[in-house]
Amino acid sequence: MASTGVLPFVRGIDLTKNDFSGYFPDHVQDMTGLRWLRISHSNLKQIPAEIGALNKLEDLVMVHNEVESLGENLPNLPALHSINCRYNKLTDAGVPKKIFMGNDLSIVDLSHNKLTEVPPELENSKSVLVLNLSHNQIEMIPNQLFINLTDLVFVDLSNNNLETLPPQMRRLTSLQTLILDNNPLIHAQLRQLPVLTALQTLRMKNTQRTLINFPTGLDTLTNLQDVDLSHNNLPRVPEALYKLDSLKRLNLSNNEITELSLMIDIWTKMETLNLSRNKLKAIPTSLHKLASLKKLYLNNNQLDFEGIPANIGKLHNLEVFSAAKNNLEMIPEGLGRCGKLKKLVLNENRLITLPDILHLLPDLETLDVRANPDLVMPPKPQEAKTASQYYNIDFSLNTQLRLAGAQPIPSSGQTPSPKSDPVARKLRLRRRRDGQESEKVLKGMRDVAKDKAEGRSGKDDEEREPLKPKRWDENLHRPQLDYSEIFDEDVGQIPGLACWEIENFLPNQVEDGLMGKFYEADCYIILKTFIDESNSLNWKIWYWIGNEATLDKKACSAIHAVNLRNLLGADCRTIRQEQNDEDEDFLALFEHGVSYIAGGRTASGFYSVEDMEPEVRLYRATGTQSVHMERCPVQVDMLDSRHVFLLDVGAKLFLWNGKKSNLVTRTKSRLIAEKINKNERKGKAEIIQFGQGNETAEFWKQIGGPPESMEVTTSDHSDVPYADPRLYRVGLGKGYLELPQVHIPKNRLVSSLLDTKCVYILDCITDVFVWIGKKSTRLVRAAALKLAQELHDMILRPEFVTIYRCLEGTEPQIFKSKFCGWDDVLPVDYTRTSESIARRGADMKVIMEKDKMQTDLSALFMPRQPAMTEEEAETLSSEWNEDLDGMESFVLEGKKFVRLPDEELGIFHTEDCYVFLCRYWVPVELPEGEEDIDEEDLPEDEFKCIVYFWQGRSASNMGWLTFTFSLQKKFQALFGDKLEVVRQHQQQENLKFLSHFKRKFIIRLGKRPLGRAPASMNGDENKSKPAKPSTELFQLRANGSPIATRCIQLEKPDAIWLSPRFCFILMVPFDSDELKGIVYVWVGKRADHKEAQIAEEIAYMMYKDGFTIQMINEGEEPENFFWVGIGGKKPYDEDSSFMHYARLFRCSNEKGYFTVSEKCADFCQDDLADDDVMVLDNGEQVYLWVGKKTSDVEIKLAFKSAQVYIQHLRNKQADKPRKLLLAMKYKENKKFIKCFHGWGKHKEVKDFKSLLPTIY
């Protein structure tokens, strides 16, 4: 027997997940009082012989082992009444006959084995209540079995090869559960079932049931609650089931059922109904009478909207509704009235929308609507939107309208609140609970009113004298102590000095000769007694503290000085004196002065603690997500270059990093060492970290010297898999101990498994911890320590393993590392300093309200800028052109600017840069009173020069630099202060510049051909042959104003770009010297007549000699050469209503806070900022365009802003509902692209880091 002596008192132990393949602990036979034993997942191949000595053993569980025979010891156990040996390799010969001869055997579980027949002697065990023979190869049940075993309550014969059941089963009148799943019972009529009147659970899954062989008379089983008839061939629900009003769970899945009867209303107690994978087209309207229904499964049927009854909302207890893989276009709105609904599964249907009442379900946890491509989620009701706040910003529509200065608009679906407000009623009921407090207040008010009525209050208050406040010393309450045990009775009665020294918490009076001679490690109390002016005794009290005094002496000297004052009844205060810091009055007490003596004269009251020699421990750290610290023997051959090792020698912590170890493991191991030093060593230990090859001599000394080869590589010990942790809970009863295991979910320890009222033993093979809860009893703690020692000796483990005692709240870091998510980091707001709290207060709600993020969403609520009319554009253009005195144009060729030929004026190229020098007349403003001067005497008008620098999308910035350092300096020298330089990018020109081209602004792709250059440009016309011409397609379009009309060449000619709203120019080249090609001016059905004329003029302007120009209307296109030249006839989008609704918003933080600004109506592709979020409205959809460099905060705020915008439009434009869509950069769809004129590839800015050497 073990030295602790607790094994005989152990009543139960769980040794699951211990490897007993090579041995079995002999400690088990010492547990003479053992009643239950569990040895699962232990690699046992036979029944251990030690179990034969357990004469009191009642319950034996040996699940998931490799046992082939029950042996000869089990039949000798007289008290055995439960055998659970499922998931083993038992054969017919491995089950001894004698084991069933006992009279107390009540539970027999031999499932998941290799039995081919029922053990023949089983019929003799008449006391069996539970019989489980499932998952074997049994083909027949002997008739004699159920003749004797008439007390059976639970029988599981599933997953065998049974074709029939013995008729003697009718004798099982006490049977409550019968499981026959997965047996070929095609010929079994099961006429025995109606006799089993106590039956509650009947499972016949996959037993080839049909309406012909379905047992008749099943309706007589009035106690039947659970029926499983899944995976059979039932075309309809058997009539007998409609008569069972006691059913709670019914599984009819995987059958051929086509309809349900209205008689299901008898199932009033039904809680779970599974009708999945059938052929149902409708559910009867009497479904609402299943008042107790909690789970309804209708997956994989043929249900549509009309097939689900509208009164389903009366199922108030419904928690799960699953109708996946059906034909549902909509679900009844009544389903949203099931207030307890937690799970709603509707994936793979034809859903179009859902009732908005689903947003109000309080307990809804899962809403699965996957694989419904046409589904549009309903908007949240107004009541549910108030709580949706991001970053302390209220994105409700009324709030944002109020911030923008607009009038809040009530939602169209808003209904007047009912007269009886249920929330207000609950608040009133809650206030009634405080009725007692309100009665006290009313009573006090009545008393005050009564006193005023009697006329007492006024006079009494005047006559009453003000109360004098007590002095501070009068408020002190002196404790009632017996001071005779501390001081003598005559102390302080004779004038003079008295001195006490502190010894063992109490004062001892010092002889007169030793006064003034103080030991540095002691504390003293000095009393001076004298006669004052009134001839009465008075006192002064000091207590002196030496520099080397212990804490108990310091505290007791101060405490007993106060006790002395209380004993004497003195009014003086006790004065503290410290060594080398005494005042003059204290030093004057001693005639010969004060002298200090090293050491101490008296003993301390504390116990002296001897420092134990620390144990040297070595841990191997593995893992990255959570570092696992595995204890290892302190040997040099344990080091492995793939891991990190922690060597703990007490005062020093060595961290050894292998060459191949992970950086994250190194960092987290260092953090563990820091926590060990801070929490367990109080910051006094030294952490030394070094890599492989940089070891110190002290490290090699502690670990046993360097390896013989002087080089650490890999170790065979590191390949040994870690043992799974086992957590035991120590149980203590009247005269017995129990050690059950705690189930560890997913084999991951979490701190929530530990209960503060209990004591646990954590066995990690290389470490054994005893965790003691704060509220556990002392007896359980003592028993746990002894059981831990027995468990330590019982399991094979290395010699270096020690047992750690861990108190709740002071757990060592190694123990915490065994648990997932056990983090001691406290959430500390380092921004909350004492100064900030004093300045701003401590209430976080007030601070959050003051620091509420500023936002500006007013642009979303502004109306769209109206388009400029033709008359307004002509007036404005004529005014600007009248002021224009002249315009000179230049183009960049090579590294110099040359004049642009007049025939190319208005034709721009995307890879070129142009300069336009415009001279404007500026009229002189006359002073007041001089308006009537003759025209001859008027002063001359002044002029102003504006230089426009135009840069194409594909042109580099070298053109701008060339202009800045060459041409701009020449212009500045000529015009001085009258010069203004304006830089303009393609499609971002201002209207004044565009007006000078009179709506003939052409943008071609590529670079300007040098063949047109004059001779002064240092170019050779015959230097290179021109490239073979290709098909060109131009689109003429005006955005926001007729002045902003541009004719832009599209990148790829394709019929999908055509639109009835615009005019297009198509040039189809010919391979001929005489006729270069044909030009089509395509005019859409709804195109403006003026634009058609401009398109024709532009065609003649671009293509002069050798081209044939032809005007064609939409629908009159020739097959040759229009459709052939454009790439074939294709369908194109005929809807151009987006021109009346298109708006582009930019969401950014450039102002220091989140703001939404609107781009002008003449927006282009380059307005899409890569580091911001853009919101595009085309009248049907609202796109959220996200750049590649956009922050997550901007995306979230822009998403909420788009929702507010759509909600606002729902009130303003109810006939044009919008749908919110996402458009990622590079993945824009056609409906998004068509809002931009001349869409092409995104302009890419080269990353400067790619130009640096690879070292950066």
Coordinates of N, CA and C in Angstrom, one line a residue, residues 5 116 267 283 295 313 401 450 559 561 621 700 733 799 822 888 894 1067 1115 1126:
G5 N -1.8 6.4 2.4 CA -2.9 5.7 3.1 C -4.3 6.1 2.6
T116 N -20.9 -12.2 -33.3 CA -21.8 -12.8 -34.4 C -23.0 -13.4 -33.8
W267 N -51.2 16.2 -32.4 CA -49.8 16.2 -31.8 C -49.6 17.4 -31.0
I283 N -47.9 22.1 -46.3 CA -48.1 21.7 -44.9 C -49.5 22.1 -44.5
K295 N -38.9 22.6 -32.9 CA -38.0 22.4 -34.0 C -38.8 21.8 -35.2
G313 N -47.4 31.6 -37.4 CA -47.0 32.5 -36.3 C -47.6 32.2 -35.0
L401 N -30.1 64.3 -40.9 CA -30.8 65.5 -41.4 C -30.8 66.6 -40.5
K450 N -47.6 68.8 8.6 CA -48.3 68.9 9.8 C -47.6 69.9 10.8
I559 N 1.7 51.1 17.6 CA 0.4 50.7 18.2 C 0.4 50.8 19.7
A561 N 2.3 52.6 21.5 CA 2.4 54.0 21.9 C 1.0 54.6 22.1
A621 N 9.8 24.9 -25.5 CA 8.7 25.8 -26.0 C 8.4 25.4 -27.4
W700 N 26.2 26.4 -19.8 CA 26.7 25.0 -20.0 C 26.9 24.3 -18.7
G733 N -16.6 12.7 0.1 CA -17.9 12.4 0.7 C -17.6 11.9 2.1
E799 N 11.6 10.8 -13.9 CA 12.0 10.9 -12.5 C 12.0 12.4 -12.1
W822 N -5.6 32.0 -21.3 CA -5.4 32.5 -19.9 C -4.4 33.6 -20.0
E888 N -2.6 81.2 -78.5 CA -1.5 80.5 -79.2 C -1.3 79.2 -78.5
G894 N 9.5 65.7 -78.0 CA 10.8 65.5 -77.4 C 11.0 66.2 -76.1
M1067 N -14.7 54.9 -87.6 CA -13.8 54.9 -88.7 C -13.4 53.5 -89.0
G1115 N -30.6 51.8 -86.1 CA -31.5 50.9 -86.8 C -31.3 50.8 -88.2
I1126 N -17.1 47.3 -86.5 CA -17.2 47.4 -85.0 C -17.1 46.1 -84.2

